[in-house]
Coordinates of C-alpha atoms in Angstrom, one line a residue:
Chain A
X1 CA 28.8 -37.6 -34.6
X2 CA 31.3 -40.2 -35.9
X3 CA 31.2 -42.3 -33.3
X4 CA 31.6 -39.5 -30.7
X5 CA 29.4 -37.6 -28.2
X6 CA 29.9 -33.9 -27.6
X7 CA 28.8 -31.6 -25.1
X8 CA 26.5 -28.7 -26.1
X9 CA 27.6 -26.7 -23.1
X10 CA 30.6 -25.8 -21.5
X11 CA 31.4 -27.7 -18.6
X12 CA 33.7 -30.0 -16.4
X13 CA 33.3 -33.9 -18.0
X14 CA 32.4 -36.5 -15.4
X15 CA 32.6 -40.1 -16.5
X16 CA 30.1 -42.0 -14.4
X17 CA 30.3 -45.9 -16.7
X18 CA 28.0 -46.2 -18.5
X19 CA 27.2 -42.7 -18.9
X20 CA 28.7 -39.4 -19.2
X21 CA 27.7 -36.2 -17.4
X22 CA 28.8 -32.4 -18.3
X23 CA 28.7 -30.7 -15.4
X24 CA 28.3 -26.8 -16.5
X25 CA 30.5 -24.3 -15.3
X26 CA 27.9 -21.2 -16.0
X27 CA 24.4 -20.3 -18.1
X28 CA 21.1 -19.3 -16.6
X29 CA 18.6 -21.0 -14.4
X30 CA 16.6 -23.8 -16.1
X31 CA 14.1 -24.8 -14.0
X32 CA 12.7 -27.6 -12.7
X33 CA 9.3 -28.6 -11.2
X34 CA 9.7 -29.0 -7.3
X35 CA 12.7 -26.7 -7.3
X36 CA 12.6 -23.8 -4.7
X37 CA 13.4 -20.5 -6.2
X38 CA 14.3 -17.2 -4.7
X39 CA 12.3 -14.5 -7.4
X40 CA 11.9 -10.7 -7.3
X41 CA 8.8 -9.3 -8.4
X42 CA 9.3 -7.2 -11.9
X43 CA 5.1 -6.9 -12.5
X44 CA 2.0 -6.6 -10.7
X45 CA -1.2 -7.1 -12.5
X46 CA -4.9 -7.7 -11.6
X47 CA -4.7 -11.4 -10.6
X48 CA -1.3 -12.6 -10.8
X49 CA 2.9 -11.5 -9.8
X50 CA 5.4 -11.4 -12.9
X51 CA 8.9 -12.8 -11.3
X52 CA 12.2 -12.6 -12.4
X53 CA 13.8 -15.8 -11.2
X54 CA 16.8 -15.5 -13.4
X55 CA 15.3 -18.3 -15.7
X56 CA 15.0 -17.3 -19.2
X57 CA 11.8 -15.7 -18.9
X58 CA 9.8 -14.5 -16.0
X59 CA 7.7 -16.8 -14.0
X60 CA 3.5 -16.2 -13.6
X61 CA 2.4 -16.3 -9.5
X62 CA -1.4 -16.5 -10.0
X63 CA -2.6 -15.2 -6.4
X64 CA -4.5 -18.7 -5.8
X65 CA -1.2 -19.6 -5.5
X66 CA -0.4 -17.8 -2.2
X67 CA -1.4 -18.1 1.2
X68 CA -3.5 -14.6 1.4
X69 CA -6.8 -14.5 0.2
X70 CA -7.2 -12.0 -2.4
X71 CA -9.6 -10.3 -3.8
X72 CA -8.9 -9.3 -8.1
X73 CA -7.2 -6.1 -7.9
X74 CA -5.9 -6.3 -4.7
X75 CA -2.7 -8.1 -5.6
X76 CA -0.3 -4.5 -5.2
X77 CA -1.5 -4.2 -1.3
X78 CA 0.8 -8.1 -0.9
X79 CA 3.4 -7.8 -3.1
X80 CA 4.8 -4.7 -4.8
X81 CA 7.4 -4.7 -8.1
X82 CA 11.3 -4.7 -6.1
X83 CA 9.9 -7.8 -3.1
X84 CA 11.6 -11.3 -2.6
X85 CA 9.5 -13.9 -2.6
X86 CA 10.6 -17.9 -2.2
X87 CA 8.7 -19.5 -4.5
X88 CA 8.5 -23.4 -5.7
X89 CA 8.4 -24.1 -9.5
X90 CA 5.4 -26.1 -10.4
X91 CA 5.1 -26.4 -13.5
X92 CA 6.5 -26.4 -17.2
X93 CA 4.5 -26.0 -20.2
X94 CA 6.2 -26.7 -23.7
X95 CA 6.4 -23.2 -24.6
X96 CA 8.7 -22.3 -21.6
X97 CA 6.1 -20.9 -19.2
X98 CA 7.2 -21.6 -15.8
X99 CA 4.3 -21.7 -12.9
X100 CA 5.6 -21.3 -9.4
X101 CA 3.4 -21.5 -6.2
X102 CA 3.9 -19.6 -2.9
X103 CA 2.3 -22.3 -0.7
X104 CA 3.9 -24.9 1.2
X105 CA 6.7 -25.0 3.9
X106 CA 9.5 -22.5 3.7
X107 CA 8.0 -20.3 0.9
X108 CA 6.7 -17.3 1.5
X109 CA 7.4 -13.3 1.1
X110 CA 11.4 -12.8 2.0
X111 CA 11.6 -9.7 4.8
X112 CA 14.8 -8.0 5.5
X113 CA 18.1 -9.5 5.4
X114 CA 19.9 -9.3 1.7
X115 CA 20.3 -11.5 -1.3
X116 CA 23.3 -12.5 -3.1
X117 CA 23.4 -14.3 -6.7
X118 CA 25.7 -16.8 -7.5
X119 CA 26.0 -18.9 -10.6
X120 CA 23.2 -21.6 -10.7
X121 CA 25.8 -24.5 -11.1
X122 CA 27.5 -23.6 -7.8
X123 CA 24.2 -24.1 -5.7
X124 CA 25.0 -28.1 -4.9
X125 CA 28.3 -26.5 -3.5
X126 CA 26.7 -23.8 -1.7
X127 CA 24.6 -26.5 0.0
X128 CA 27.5 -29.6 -0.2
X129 CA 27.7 -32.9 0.5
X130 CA 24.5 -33.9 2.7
X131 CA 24.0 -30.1 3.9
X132 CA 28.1 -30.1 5.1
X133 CA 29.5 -26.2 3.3
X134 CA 25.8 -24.7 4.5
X135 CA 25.9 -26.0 8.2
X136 CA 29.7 -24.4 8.0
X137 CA 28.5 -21.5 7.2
X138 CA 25.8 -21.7 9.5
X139 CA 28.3 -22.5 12.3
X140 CA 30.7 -20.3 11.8
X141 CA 28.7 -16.6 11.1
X142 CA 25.6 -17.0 12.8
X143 CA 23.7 -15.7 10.0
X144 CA 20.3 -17.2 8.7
X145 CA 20.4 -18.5 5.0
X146 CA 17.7 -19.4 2.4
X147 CA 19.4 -21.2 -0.9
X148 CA 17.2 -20.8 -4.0
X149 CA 18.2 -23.6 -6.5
X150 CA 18.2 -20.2 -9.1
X151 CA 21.5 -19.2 -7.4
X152 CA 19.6 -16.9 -5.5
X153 CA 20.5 -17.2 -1.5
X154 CA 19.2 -15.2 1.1
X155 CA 21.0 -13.6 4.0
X156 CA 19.6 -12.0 7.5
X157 CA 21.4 -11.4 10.6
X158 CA 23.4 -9.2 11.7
X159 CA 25.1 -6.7 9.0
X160 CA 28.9 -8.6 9.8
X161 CA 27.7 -11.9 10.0
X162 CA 25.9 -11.3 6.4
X163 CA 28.9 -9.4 4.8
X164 CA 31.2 -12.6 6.1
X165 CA 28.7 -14.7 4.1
X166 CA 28.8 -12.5 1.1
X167 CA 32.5 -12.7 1.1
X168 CA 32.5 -16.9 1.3
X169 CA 29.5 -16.9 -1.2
X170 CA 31.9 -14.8 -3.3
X171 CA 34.5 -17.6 -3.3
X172 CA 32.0 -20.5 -3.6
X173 CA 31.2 -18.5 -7.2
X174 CA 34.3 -18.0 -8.5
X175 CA 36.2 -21.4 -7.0
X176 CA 33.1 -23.7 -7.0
X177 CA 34.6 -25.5 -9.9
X178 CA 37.9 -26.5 -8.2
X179 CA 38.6 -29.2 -5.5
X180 CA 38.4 -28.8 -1.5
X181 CA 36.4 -25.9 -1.7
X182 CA 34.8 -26.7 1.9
X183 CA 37.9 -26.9 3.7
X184 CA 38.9 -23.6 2.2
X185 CA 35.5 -21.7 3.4
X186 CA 36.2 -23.5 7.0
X187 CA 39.8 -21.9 7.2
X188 CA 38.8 -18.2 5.7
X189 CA 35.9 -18.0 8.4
X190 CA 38.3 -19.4 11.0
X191 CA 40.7 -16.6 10.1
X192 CA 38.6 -13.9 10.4
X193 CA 36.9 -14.3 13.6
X194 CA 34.7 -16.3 15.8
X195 CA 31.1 -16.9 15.5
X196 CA 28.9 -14.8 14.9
X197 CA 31.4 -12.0 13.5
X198 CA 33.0 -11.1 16.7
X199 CA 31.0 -9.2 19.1
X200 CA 29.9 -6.7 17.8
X201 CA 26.8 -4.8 19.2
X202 CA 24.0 -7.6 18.6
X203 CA 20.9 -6.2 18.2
X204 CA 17.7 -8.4 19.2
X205 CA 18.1 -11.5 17.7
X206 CA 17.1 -10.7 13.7
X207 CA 13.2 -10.7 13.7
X208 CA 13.6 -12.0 10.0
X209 CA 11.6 -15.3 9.4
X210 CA 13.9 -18.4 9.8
X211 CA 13.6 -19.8 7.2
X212 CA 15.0 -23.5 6.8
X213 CA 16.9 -24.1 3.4
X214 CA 16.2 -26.3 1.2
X215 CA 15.9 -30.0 2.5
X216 CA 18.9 -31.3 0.4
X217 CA 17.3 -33.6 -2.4
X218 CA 19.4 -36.2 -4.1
X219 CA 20.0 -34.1 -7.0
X220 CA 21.5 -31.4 -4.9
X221 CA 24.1 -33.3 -4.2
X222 CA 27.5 -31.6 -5.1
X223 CA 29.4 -33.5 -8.3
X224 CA 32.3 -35.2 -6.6
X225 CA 35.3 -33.6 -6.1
X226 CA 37.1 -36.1 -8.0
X227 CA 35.6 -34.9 -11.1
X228 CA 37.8 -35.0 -14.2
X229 CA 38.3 -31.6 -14.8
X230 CA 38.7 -31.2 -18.2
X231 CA 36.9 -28.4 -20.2
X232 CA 34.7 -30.3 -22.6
X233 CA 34.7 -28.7 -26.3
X234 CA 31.0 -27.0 -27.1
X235 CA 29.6 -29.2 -29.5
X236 CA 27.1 -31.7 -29.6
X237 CA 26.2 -34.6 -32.4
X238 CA 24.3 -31.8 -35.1
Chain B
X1 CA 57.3 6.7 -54.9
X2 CA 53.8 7.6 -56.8
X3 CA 53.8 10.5 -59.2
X4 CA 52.3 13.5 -58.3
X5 CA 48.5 12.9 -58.2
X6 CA 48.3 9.9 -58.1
X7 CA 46.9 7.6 -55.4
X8 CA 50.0 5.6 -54.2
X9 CA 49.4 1.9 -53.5
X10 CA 51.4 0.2 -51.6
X11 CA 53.5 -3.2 -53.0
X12 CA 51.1 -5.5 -51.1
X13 CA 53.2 -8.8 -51.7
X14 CA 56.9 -8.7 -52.3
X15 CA 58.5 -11.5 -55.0
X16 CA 59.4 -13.5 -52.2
X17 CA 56.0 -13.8 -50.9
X18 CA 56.2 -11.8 -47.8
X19 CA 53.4 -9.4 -47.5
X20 CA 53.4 -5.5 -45.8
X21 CA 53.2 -7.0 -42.2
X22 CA 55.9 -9.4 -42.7
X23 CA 53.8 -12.3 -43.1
X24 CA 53.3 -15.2 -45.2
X25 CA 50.2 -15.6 -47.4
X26 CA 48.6 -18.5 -45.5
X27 CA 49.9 -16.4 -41.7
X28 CA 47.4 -15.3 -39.3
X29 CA 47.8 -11.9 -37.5
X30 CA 48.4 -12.4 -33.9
X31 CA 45.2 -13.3 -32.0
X32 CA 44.7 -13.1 -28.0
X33 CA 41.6 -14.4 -26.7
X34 CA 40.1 -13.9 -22.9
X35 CA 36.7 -15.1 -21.8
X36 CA 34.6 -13.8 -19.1
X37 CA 35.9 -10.4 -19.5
X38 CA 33.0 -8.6 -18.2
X39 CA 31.3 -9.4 -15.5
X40 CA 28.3 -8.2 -15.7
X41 CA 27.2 -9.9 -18.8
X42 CA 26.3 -13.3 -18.8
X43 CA 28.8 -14.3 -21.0
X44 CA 31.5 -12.3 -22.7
X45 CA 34.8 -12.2 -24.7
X46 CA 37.7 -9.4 -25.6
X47 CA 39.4 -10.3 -28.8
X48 CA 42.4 -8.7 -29.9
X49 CA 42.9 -9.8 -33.3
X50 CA 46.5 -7.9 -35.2
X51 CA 45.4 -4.1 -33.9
X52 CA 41.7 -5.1 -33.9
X53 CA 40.2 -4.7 -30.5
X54 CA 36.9 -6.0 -29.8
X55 CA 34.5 -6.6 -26.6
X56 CA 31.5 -8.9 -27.4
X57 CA 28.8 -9.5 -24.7
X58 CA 26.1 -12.1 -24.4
X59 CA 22.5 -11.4 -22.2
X60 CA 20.3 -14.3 -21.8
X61 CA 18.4 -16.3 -23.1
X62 CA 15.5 -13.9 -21.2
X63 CA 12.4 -11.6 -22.0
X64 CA 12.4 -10.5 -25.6
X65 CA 12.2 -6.9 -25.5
X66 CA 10.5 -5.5 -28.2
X67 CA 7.7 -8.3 -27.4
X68 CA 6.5 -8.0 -30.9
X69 CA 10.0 -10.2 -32.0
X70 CA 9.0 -13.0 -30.0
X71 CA 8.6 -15.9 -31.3
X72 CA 7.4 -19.3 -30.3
X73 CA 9.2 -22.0 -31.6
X74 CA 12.4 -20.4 -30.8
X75 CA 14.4 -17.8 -29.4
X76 CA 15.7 -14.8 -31.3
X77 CA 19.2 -13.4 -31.8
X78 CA 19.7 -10.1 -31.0
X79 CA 23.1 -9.1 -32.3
X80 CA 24.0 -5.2 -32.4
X81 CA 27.9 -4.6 -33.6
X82 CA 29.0 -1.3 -32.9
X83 CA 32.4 0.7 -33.7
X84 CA 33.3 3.0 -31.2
X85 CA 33.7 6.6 -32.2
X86 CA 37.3 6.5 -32.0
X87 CA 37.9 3.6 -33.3
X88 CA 39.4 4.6 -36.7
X89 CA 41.3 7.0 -37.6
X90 CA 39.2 9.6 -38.6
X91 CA 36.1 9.9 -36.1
X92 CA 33.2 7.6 -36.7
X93 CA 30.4 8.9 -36.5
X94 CA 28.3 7.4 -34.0
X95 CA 25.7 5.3 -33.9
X96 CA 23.6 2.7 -36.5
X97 CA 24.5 2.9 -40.0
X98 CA 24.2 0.8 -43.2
X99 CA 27.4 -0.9 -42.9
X100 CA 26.5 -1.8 -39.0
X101 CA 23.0 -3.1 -39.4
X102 CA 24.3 -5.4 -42.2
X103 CA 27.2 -6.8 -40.0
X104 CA 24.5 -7.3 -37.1
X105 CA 22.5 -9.3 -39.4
X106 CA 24.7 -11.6 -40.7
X107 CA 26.5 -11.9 -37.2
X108 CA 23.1 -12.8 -35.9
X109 CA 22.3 -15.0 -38.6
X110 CA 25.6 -17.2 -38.1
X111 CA 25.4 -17.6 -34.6
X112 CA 21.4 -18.6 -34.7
X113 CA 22.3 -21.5 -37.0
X114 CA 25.1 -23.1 -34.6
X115 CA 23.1 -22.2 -31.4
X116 CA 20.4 -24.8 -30.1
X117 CA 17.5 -21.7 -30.5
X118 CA 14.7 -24.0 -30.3
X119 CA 15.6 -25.4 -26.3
X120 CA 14.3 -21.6 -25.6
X121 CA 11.1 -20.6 -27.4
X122 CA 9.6 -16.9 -26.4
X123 CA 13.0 -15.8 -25.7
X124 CA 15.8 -13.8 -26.6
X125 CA 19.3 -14.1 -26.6
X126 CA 21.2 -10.8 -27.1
X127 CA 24.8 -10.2 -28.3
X128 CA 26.4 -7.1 -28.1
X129 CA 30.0 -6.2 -30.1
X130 CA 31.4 -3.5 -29.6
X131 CA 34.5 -2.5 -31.6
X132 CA 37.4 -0.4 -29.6
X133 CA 39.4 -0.4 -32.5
X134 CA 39.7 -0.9 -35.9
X135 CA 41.7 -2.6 -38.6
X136 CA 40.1 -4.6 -41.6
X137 CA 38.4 -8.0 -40.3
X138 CA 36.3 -6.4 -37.4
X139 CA 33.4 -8.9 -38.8
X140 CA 35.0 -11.7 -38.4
X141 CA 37.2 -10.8 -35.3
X142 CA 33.4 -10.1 -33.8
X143 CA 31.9 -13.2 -34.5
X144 CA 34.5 -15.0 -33.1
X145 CA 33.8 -13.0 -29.4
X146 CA 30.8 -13.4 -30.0
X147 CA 30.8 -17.2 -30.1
X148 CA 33.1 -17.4 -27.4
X149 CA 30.5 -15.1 -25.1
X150 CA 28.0 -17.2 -26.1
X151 CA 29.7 -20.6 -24.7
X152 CA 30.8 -18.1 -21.7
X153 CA 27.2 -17.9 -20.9
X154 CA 26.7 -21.8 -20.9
X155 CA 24.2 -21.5 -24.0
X156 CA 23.7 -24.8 -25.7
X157 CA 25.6 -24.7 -29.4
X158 CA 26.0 -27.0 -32.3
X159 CA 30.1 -25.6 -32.1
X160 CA 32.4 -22.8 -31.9
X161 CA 32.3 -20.4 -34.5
X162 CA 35.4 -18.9 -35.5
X163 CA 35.4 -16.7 -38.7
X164 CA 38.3 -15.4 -41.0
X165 CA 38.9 -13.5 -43.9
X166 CA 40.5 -14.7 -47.3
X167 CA 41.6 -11.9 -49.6
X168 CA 43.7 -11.3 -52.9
X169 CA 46.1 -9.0 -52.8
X170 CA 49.3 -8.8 -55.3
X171 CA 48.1 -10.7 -57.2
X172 CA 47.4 -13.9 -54.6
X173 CA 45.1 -15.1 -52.3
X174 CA 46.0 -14.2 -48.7
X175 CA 44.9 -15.1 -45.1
X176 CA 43.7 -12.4 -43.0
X177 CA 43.8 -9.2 -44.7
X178 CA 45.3 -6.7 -43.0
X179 CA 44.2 -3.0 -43.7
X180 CA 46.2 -2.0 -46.4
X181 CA 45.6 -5.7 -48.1
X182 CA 41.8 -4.6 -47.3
X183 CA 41.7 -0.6 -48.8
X184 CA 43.8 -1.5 -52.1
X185 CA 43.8 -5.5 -52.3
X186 CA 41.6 -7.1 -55.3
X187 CA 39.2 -9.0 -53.1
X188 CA 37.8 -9.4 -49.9
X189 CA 35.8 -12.6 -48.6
X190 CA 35.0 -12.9 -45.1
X191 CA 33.9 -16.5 -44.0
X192 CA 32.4 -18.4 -41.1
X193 CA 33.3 -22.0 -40.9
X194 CA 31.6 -24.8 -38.1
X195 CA 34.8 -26.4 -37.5
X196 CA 33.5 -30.4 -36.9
X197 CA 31.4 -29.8 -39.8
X198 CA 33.1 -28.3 -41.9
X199 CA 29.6 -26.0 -42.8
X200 CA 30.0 -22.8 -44.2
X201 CA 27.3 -20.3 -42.2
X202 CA 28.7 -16.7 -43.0
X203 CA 30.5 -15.9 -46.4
X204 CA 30.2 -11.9 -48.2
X205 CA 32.6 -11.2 -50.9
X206 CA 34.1 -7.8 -52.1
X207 CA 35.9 -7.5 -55.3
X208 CA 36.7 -10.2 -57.8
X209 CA 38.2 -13.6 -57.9
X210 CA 37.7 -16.4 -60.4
X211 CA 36.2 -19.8 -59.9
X212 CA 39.3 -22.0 -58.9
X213 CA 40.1 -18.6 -56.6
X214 CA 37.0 -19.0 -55.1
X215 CA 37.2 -22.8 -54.5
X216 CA 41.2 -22.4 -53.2
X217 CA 40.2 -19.3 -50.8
X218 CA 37.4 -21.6 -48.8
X219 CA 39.7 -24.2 -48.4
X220 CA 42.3 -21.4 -47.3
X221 CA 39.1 -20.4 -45.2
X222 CA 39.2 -23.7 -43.3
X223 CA 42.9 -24.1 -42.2
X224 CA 42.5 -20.4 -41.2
X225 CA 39.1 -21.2 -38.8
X226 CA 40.7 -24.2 -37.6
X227 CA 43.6 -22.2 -36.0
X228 CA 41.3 -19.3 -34.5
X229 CA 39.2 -22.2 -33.1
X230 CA 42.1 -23.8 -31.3
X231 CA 43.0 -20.2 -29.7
X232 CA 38.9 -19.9 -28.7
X233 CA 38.7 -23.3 -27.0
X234 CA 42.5 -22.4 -25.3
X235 CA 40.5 -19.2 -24.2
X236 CA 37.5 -20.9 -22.4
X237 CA 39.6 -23.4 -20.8
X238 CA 41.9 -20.9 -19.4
X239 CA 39.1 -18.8 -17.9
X240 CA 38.4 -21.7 -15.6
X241 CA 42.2 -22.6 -14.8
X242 CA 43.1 -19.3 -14.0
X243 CA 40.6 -19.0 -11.2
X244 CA 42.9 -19.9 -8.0
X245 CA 45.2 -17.3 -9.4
X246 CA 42.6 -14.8 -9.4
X247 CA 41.8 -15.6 -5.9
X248 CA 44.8 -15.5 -4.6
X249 CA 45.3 -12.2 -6.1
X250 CA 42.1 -10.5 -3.6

């Protein structure tokens, strides 16, 4: 409009010559075909699982689409309304349905452990630069971690090690936005304890599935920290 | 000073042309804008506009719920304003009533033409307003959370959409009408304005003004917008700058 391009979102402006990016501070989970998804299961019918993956509508899991073979009907004695599932978005169809899939490597029914939410945009810093904040995290509490690109990331371990990485997921939220955010984590989990939360009594090692997080794809790369940080006004060309 | 009997109304503009609140005719009322106030919501706002208080909240875009309002080109806005029981002087009743369900429809019709609707077909977007307390301009005080919810929840808009009312009162056109400029003023015209536009998306009128009123009271309209839109975009950028602060605070 007149010359000028506006954002239709809020967000932080990154100039990258020739273009220029918004990246968003908040709003819910678009998806994206290939994108691996942490879901919970709102509705079971005969052949397929409704899942709320915090997109703007709820996803269809068709039960070709898992690993178990099923007969029609059977789909409550797999998966019941209130289970996690990590699922990967397939599909988009013009009208906004979103098809997800249950096979392939890392997906699967989520047992134990907890989940935490965080904002969608914050998942590149939950992950970092070339896997460095997750591998902190990792390191430092010993817990297991699955990162849905939703801004859905699973927990399991022990109960300290997964409060400790509530608490840092907590700051990645409301801080993501702001500059050496990786250093910070390293220092809080420094400063309040070793490893694996101290030493506690340690069950058996969790018998949760390990699951491995998402292989970091180019586009989860976190926006540099140099970004201008400059709230762009919410308008676009009309 | 009114004989018995009589309804007294107050001088609403003095011959100096300083009005009951001590303002001037083209003055604002004080306004104090926080984004992200809730944080539950996916986006939300608390408005305090003169003695208004209001608390808008913004869910979605996500399943439309009754399914029967779907629709699939777009997604619908769900707006529900609400005044709070004791938000006047003289208990509200609770609950829907005529004057309610009119405000949620024109709220929900200004907001669905500045927000990108079609990027989300088959869903809804709902907006909640919820007025703690009252005092002439609610309307307008709840757009304006509700526009600033709706960019707090990252949904994709045209602009801003700050609203304001224009009144007469004594005799002249005012900005803002305060409550006793609202119960005994001459006219009453509540406005919505897309500031880089300059497109006028919500406008109701009470009372009576003449043509050249009419004309001089939208352009009043604009300047008034244009300084409630510089307090909304002041709000959204201090949500994010006073993050450390907020952290350092836990």
């Amino acid at each position: 409009m007149g010359g000028k391009v506006y954002a239709s979102v809020l967000g932080l402006l990154s100039p990258r010559p020739p273009f220029v990016q918004v990246v968003p501070l908040s709003g819910r989970y678009i998806p994206k075909p290939g994108d691996d998804v942490i879901g919970t299961v709102t509705d079971v019918q005969g052949t397929f699982w409704l899942l709320d993956i915090g997109a703007p509508r709820w996803a269809p899991l068709h039960m070709t689409g898992t690993p178990w073979k099923i007969e029609v009907g059977e789909t409550d004695q797999y998966l019941r309304v209130g289970d996690a599932v990590m699922v990967q978005v397939e599909n988009l169809d013009p009208t906004g349905r979103i098809g997800v899939t249950m096979n392939g490597e890392g997906l699967g029914k989520l047992e134990g452990g907890t989940i935490v939410t965080i904002s969608p945009a914050r998942v590149p810093r939950v992950v970092g630069r070339g896997g460095s904040m997750i591998q902190t995290i990792l390191q430092r509490t010993g817990a297991k971690m699955a990162v849905g690109q939703n801004g859905r990331v699973w927990v399991g371990g022990d109960p300290v090690a997964i409060e400790r990485v509530r608490e840092v997921l907590r700051m990645i939220d409301e801080e993501g936005h702001q500059h050496g955010l990786t250093e910070r984590v390293d220092s809080y989990l420094r400063s309040t304890g070793g490893p694996s939360g101290g030493s506690g009594p340690t069950g058996p090692a969790a018998p949760e599935p390990a699951l491995p997080y998402p292989r970091a794809d180019p586009a989860d790369r976190e926006p540099d920290d140099e970004l201008a940080s400059e709230p762009a006004p919410d308008t676009e060309l009309e | 000073m009114g004989s018995v009997g009589a309804k007294e109304v107050p001088v609403l503009l003095s011959p100096e042309g300083v009005r009951t609140d001590g303002r001037r005719v083209d003055e604002l009322r004080p306004i104090r804008i926080e984004a992200g106030a809730l944080k539950h919501a996916d986006g939300s706002a608390y408005v305090e506009w003169g003695a208004n208080k209001v608390m808008a909240a913004v869910y979605g875009p996500r399943e439309v719920h009754p399914r029967h309002l779907q629709q699939n080109t777009k997604a619908v806005i769900q707006c529900k304003y609400n005044m709070a029981a004791f938000s006047v002087d003289e208990r509200k009743r609770p609950g829907l009533d005529r004057r309610s369900q009119e405000i949620s429809k024109v709220i929900a019709e200004a907001l669905e033409s500045v927000v990108f609707v079609e990027e989300f077909p088959r869903t809804s977007i709902d907006v909640y307003i919820e007025v703690l307390q009252a005092n002439a301009g609610t309307r307008c005080a709840g757009l304006t959370a509700a526009s600033v919810a709706l960019a707090d929840a990252g949904i994709p808009m045209v602009d801003l959409l700050p609203a304001v009312a224009v009144g007469k009162a004594g005799g002249a056109l005012v900005l803002d009408l305060n409550k006793a400029e609202d119960n005994f003023g001459e006219a009453d015209l509540p406005m919505a304005i897309v500031p880089q536009s300059g497109r006028l998306v919500l406008l109701q009128m009470e009372g009576h003004v003449t043509q050249e009123e009419l004309a001089r009271a939208l352009e009043m309209g604009v300047q008034g917008t244009r300084q409630v839109y510089d307090k909304m975009r002041q709000a959204l950028r201090d949500r994010y700058a006073s993050a450390p602060s907020a952290e350092a605070a836990q």
